[in-house]
Every structure is written in structure tokens, then in C-alpha cells.
Short mmCIF file of C-alpha atoms in Angstrom, two decimals:
data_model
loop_
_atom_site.label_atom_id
_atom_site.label_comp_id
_atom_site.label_asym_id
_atom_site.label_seq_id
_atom_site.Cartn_x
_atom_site.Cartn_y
_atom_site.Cartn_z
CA UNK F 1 0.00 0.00 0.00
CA UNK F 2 1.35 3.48 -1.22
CA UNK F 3 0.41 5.85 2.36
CA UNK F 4 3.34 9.02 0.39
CA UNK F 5 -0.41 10.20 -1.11
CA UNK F 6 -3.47 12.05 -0.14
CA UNK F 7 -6.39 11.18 -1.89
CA UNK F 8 -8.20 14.36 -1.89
CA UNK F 9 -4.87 15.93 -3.36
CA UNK F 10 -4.98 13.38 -6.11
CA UNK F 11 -8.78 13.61 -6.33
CA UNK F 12 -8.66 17.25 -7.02
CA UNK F 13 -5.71 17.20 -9.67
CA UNK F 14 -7.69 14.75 -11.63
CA UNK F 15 -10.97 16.84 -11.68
CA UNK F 16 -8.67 19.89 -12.59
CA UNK F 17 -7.07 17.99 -15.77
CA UNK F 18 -9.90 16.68 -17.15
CA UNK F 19 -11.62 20.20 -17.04
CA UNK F 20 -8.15 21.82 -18.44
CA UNK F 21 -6.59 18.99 -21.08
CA UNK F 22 -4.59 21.58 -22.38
CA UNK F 23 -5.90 21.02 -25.32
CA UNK F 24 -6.66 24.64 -26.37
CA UNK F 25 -3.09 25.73 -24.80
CA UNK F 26 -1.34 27.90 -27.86
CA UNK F 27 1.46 26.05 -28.88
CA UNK F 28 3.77 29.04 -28.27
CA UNK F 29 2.69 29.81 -24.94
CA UNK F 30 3.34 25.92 -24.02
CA UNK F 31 6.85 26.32 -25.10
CA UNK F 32 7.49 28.95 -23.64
CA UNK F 33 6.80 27.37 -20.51
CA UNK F 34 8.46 24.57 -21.48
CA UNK F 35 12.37 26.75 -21.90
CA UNK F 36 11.47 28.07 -18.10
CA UNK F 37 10.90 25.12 -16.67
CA UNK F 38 13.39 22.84 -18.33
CA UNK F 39 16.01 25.72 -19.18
CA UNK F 40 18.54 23.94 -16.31
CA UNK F 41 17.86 20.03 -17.52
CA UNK F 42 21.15 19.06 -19.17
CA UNK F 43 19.84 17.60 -22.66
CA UNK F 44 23.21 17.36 -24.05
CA UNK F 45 24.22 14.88 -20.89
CA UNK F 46 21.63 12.34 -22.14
CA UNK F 47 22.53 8.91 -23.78
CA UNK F 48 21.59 7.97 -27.22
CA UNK F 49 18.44 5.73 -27.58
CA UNK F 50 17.36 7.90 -23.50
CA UNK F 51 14.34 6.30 -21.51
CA UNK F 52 13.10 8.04 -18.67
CA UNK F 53 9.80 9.15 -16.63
CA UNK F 54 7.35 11.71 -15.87
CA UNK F 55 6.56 11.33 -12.29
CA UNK F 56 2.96 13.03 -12.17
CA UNK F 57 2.55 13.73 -15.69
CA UNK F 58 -1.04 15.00 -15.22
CA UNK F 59 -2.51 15.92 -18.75
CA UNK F 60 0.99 15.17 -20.16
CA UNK F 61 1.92 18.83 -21.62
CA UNK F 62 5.47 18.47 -20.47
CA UNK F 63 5.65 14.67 -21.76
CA UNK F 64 4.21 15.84 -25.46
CA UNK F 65 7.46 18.42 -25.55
CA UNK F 66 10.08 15.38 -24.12
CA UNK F 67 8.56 12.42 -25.75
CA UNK F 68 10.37 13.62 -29.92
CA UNK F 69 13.67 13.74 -27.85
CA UNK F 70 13.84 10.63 -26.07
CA UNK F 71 13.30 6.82 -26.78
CA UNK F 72 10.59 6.25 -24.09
CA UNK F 73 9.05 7.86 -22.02
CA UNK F 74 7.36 6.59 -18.59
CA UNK F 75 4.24 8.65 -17.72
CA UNK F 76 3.03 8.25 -13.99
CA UNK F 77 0.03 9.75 -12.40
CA UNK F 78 -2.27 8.82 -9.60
CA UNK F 79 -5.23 10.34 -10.72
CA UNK F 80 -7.31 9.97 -13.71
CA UNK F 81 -5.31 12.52 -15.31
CA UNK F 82 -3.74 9.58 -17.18
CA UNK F 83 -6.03 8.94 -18.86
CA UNK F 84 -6.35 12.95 -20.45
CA UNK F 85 -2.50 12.27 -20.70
CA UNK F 86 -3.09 8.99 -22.96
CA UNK F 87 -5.67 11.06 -25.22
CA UNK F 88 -3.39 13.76 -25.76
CA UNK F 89 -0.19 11.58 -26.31
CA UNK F 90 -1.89 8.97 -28.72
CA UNK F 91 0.35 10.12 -31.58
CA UNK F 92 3.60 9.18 -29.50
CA UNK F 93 4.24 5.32 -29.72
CA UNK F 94 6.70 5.76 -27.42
CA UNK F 95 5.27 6.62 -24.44
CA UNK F 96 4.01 4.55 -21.39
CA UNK F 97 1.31 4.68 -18.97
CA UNK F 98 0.68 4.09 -15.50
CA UNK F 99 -1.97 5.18 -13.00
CA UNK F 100 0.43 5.04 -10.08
CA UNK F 101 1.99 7.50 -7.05
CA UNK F 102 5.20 7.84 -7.23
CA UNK F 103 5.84 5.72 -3.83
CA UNK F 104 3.88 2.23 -5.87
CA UNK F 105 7.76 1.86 -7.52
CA UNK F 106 6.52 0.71 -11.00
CA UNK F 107 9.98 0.86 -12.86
CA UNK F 108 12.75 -1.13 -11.69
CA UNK F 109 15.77 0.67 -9.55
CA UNK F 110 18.74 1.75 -11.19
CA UNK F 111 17.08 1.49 -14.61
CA UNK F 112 16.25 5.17 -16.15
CA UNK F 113 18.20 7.38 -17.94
CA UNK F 114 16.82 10.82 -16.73
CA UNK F 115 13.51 11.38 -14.95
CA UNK F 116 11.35 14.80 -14.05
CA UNK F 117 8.72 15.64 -11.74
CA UNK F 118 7.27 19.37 -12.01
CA UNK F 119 4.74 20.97 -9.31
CA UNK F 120 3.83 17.19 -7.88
CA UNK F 121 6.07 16.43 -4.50
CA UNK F 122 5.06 19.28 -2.67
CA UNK F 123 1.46 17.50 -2.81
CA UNK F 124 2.40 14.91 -0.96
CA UNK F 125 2.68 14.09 2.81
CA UNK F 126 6.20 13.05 2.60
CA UNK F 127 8.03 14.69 -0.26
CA UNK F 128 11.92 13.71 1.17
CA UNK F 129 10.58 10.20 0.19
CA UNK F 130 9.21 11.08 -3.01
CA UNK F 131 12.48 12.60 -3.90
CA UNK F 132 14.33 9.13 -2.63
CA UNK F 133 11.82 7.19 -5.03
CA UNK F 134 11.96 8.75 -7.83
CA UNK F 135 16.00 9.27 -7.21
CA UNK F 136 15.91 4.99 -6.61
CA UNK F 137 14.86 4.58 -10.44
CA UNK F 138 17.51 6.64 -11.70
CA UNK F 139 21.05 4.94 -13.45
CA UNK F 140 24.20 6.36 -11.76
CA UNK F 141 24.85 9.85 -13.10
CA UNK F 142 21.54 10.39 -14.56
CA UNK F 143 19.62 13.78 -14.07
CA UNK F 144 16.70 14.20 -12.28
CA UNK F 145 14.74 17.53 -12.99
CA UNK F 146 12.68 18.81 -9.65
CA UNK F 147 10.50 22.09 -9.51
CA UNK F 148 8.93 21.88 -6.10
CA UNK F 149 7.08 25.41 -4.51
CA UNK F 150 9.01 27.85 -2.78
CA UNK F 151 8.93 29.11 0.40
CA UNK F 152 8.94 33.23 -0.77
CA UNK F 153 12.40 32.97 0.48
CA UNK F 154 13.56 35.14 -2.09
CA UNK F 155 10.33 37.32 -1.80
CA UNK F 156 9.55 40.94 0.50
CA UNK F 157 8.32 40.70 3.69
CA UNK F 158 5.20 41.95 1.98
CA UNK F 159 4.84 39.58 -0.60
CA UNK F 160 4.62 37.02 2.38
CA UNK F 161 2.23 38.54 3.83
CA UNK F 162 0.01 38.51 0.67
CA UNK F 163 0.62 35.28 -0.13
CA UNK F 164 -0.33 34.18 3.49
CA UNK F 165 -3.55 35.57 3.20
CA UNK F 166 -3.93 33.85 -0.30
CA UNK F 167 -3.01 30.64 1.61
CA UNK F 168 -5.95 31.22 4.08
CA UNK F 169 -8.50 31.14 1.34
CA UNK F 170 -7.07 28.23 -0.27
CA UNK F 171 -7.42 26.43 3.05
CA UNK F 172 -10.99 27.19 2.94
CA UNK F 173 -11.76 26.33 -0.71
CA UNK F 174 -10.03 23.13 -1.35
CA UNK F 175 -12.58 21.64 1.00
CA UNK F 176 -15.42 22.19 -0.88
CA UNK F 177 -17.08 19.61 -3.35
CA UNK F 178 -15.09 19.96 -7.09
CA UNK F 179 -17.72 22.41 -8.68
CA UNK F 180 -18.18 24.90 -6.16
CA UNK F 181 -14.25 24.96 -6.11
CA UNK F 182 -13.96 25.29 -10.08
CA UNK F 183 -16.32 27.90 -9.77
CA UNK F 184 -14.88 30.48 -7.14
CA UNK F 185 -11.37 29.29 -8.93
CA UNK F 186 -12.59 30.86 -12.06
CA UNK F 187 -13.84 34.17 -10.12
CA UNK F 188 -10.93 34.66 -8.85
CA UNK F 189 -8.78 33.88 -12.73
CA UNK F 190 -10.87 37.03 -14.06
CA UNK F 191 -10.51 39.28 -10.99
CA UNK F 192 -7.44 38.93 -9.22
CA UNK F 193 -5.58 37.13 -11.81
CA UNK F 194 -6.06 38.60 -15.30
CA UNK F 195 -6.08 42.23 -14.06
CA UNK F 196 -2.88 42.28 -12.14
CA UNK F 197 -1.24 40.36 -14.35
CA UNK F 198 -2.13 42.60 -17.20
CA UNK F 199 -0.82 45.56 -15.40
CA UNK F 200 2.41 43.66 -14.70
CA UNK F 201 2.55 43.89 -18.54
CA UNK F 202 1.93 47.48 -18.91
CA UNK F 203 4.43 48.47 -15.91
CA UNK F 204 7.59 46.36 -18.66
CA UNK F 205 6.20 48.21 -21.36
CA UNK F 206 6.58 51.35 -19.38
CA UNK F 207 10.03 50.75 -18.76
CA UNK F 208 9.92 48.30 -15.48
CA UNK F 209 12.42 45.50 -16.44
CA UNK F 210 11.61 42.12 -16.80
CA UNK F 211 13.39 40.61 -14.19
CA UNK F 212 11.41 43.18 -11.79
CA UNK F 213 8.23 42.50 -13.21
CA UNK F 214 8.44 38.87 -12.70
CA UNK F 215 9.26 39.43 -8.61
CA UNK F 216 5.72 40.99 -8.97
CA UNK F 217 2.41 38.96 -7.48
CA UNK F 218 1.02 37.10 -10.73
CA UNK F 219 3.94 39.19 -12.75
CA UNK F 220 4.99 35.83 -14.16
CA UNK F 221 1.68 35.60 -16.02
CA UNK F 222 1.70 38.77 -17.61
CA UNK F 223 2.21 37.36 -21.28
CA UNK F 224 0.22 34.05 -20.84
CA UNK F 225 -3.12 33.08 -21.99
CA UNK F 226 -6.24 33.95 -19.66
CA UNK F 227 -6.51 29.54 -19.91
CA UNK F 228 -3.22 29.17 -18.28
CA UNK F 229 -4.37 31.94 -15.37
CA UNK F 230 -7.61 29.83 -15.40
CA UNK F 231 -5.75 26.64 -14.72
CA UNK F 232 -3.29 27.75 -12.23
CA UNK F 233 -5.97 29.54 -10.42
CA UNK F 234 -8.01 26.20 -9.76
CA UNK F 235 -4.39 24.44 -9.13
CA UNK F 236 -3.89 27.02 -6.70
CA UNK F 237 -6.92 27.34 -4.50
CA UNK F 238 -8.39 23.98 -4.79
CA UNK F 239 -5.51 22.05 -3.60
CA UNK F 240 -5.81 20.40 -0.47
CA UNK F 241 -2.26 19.76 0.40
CA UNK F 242 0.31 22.09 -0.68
CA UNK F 243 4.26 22.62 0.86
CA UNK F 244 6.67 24.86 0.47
CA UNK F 245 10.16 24.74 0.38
CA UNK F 246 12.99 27.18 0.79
CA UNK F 247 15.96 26.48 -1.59
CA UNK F 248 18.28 25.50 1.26
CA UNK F 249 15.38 22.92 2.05
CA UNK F 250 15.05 21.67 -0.94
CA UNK F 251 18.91 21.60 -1.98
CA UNK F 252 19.20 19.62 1.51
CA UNK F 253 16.64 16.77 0.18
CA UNK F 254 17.80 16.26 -3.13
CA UNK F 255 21.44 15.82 -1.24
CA UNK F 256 19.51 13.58 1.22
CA UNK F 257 18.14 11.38 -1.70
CA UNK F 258 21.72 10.73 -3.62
CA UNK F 259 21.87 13.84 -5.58
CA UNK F 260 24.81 15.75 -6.33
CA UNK F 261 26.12 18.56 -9.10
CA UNK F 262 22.80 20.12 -7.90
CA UNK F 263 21.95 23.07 -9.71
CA UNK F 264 18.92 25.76 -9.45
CA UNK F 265 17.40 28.14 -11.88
CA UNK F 266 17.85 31.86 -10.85
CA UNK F 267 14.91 33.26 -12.67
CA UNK F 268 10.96 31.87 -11.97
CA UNK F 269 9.39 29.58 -11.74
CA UNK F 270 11.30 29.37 -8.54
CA UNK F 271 12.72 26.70 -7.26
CA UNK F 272 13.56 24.52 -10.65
CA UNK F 273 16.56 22.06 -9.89
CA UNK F 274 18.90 19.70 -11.85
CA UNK F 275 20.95 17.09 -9.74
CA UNK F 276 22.73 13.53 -10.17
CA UNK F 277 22.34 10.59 -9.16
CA UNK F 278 25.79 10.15 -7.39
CA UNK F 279 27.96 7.43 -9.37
#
């Protein structure tokens, strides 16, 4: 029995995909997510003929980018997200499913060439362990890709503040039944979420630099589709369990788990880390 998962969490993130497949995401905007997310993995350190996994692939956007580079790719979910991910990867033989947490083990140890797991082991009870699995499945030396939620470490005493208030309403929605929770997700994307991140895009074009701009609450989603702020929104407040790491937490687990040559983006989404499995 896999007890590294709560079942609301997974509940939740499977009612969220299948209302956002991604389906409708502009190809642009999804790679442009895709360069800030992966911009530390280390392609070029990849054998020929690669395998590797997805841990929590949800609707599969990142696997539809990864799958033309590799040989195979595993894609692991708990919820029924897997199946939205099997829809929108039909056209990649070379992709594998399971509808598994990342704890159930499904691929052998010591037997993948790279793996990646993107805004899923912060929603779950025990995310050193999650780390350790998904480390476990790894060949010595390969890379293993981590973007796990930050702690506003980096962030204005301020900023906390806001996003502690934020964190109070979340607490509140995620317990509601899945529509009601889609529902005040959405009023939220068109009135906290599409406004300020608009004016985050008219404070660059007045001059504020990017960098800046991106510090800003919801700055990051000043050039992205009203979908994406529609998604994140329900990602954001309807989760039930949610952690936060600072970078020195997070640098200390992936040590913890067999990782070394650990590496972090500097720009957001913060914190995105590279490390290796130690020979």
C-alpha cells in the first residue's frame, strides 16, 4: 500500500485535468513554458536511444514536448489525469502509462536514464521520500529535474504577507465539493488574476524591467493566456495539500536522496533544480 499520497490531493488534480486537457493551450505559450521550466535540464548529458519518466505527468503537456527527444518515455500519475494524458499523447508510440503514485515503484531501480517531476512532490505528505523514489529509479549519473514550490524565500516581507492571506483562502476552498471549487477558482482567474497580471505587462512596457516584473504577485503571467491563469488559479486554491520549500530545504533533500552537481534556476518559476544521481 502506497500511504506518500493524499487522496483528496490526487482527487482534485484529476478533476482539474480533465476540465483543463490543455488542449486549447497555444502552442507558443506551451513552449514557452516549457524553456522556463526545463532551461537547467542538461539535454546534451543524455545517452543515445534515452528512456526516462514523468513522475505526475497529469494531462501530459510536459511529456508531449520530451517524448520527440527521447526513446521512451514513462508517464506516472495517480489520478485519472492519465487517462487525459493517454488522449493527448496517442500520436507518441513511445510513451508509457501508468496510474500510479510515485511511492507504488513501477519501474525497476537503477534502470532510467533521466527522470522529471514538475509541481507534484510538494502534494504529498512526505516529499523527502518522493524525492528518494523517484532518485531509486535513476542509473548512476543520470539527471533528475525537480521544480517543487518555494517558500517566498527570495520574496519581500510583503509579498509574504500577501501570499499568506492567499493561503488562508485556499485552506478554505479546497474543502469544498469539485464544482463549487472550479467555480470560485474561475472568479478569482478574471478578478485577481487577469487584471494584475495585465498591469504587470503594462508596468515592462513602461520601462519596469523584466526581471522586476516577474518578482511581482502574478507578474509571471503577464504574457500568458487567460486559460493558463484559469488553470493555475483552480491548481492554486483547490488544492488540499500544498508545501513549500525554501531552496536551502530543498537543496538539503535532493542531497539527502543521492543527488549531487545540484543546480537551481535563478529566474521563476522558482525553485527549478537539476541534480545527479551520485555514481
Amino acid at each position: 500500500m502506497n500511504n506518500n499520497i493524499d487522496e483528496k490531493t490526487v482527487s482534485g488534480f484529476g478533476d482539474e485535468w480533465e476540465r483543463f486537457d490543455q488542449s486549447v493551450l497555444p502552442t507558443d505559450e506551451n513552449q514557452r513554458l516549457f524553456v522556463k521550466y526545463f532551461r537547467v535540464f542538461p539535454w546534451e548529458s543524455l545517452p543515445v536511444g534515452a528512456q526516462g519518466f514523468d513522475m505526475g505527468c497529469g494531462s501530459g503537456r510536459w511529456a508531449r514536448m520530451v517524448a520527440p527527444r527521447v526513446r521512451l518515455l514513462h508517464c506516472i500519475d495517480p489520478s485519472s489525469a492519465i487517462d487525459v494524458a493517454r488522449r493527448n499523447l496517442s500520436t507518441y508510440a513511445n510513451c508509457l502509462f501508468y496510474q500510479a503514485g510515485v511511492g507504488d515503484l513501477v519501474l525497476p531501480d537503477s534502470s532510467m536514464d533521466f527522470g522529471y517531476s514538475l509541481g507534484v512532490l510538494h502534494h504529498i505528505p512526505n516529499t523527502q521520500k518522493g524525492i528518494d523514489d523517484c532518485v531509486r529509479m535513476l542509473k548512476p549519473g543520470a539527471p533528475l529535474l525537480l521544480y517543487l514550490y518555494y517558500a517566498l524565500d527570495n520574496q519581500s516581507g510583503w509579498y509574504r504577507m500577501l501570499w499568506k492571506t492567499s493561503d488562508i483562502l485556499r485552506r478554505l476552498i479546497c474543502r469544498f465539493p469539485h464544482k463549487p471549487r472550479y467555480v470560485i477558482s474561475q472568479i478569482i482567474a478574471s478578478i485577481v488574476y487577469l487584471p494584475i497580471a495585465r498591469f504587470a505587462a503594462l508596468l515592462e512596457l513602461c520601462g519596469m524591467s523584466a526581471r522586476k516584473v516577474e518578482r511581482l504577485p502574478l507578474g509571471s503571467y503577464r504574457n500568458l493566456s487567460f486559460y493558463t491563469m484559469r488553470t493555475d488559479a483552480l491548481d492554486r486554491f483547490g488544492t488540499h495539500l500544498e508545501q513549500r520549500f525554501t531552496k536551502k530545504e530543498i537543496k538539503l533533500m535532493m542531497e539527502n536522496a543521492g543527488l549531487d552537481s545540484i543546480h537551481f534556476s535563478d529566474e521563476s518559476p522558482f525553485w527549478c533544480a537539476v541534480g545527479f544521481k551520485a555514481e
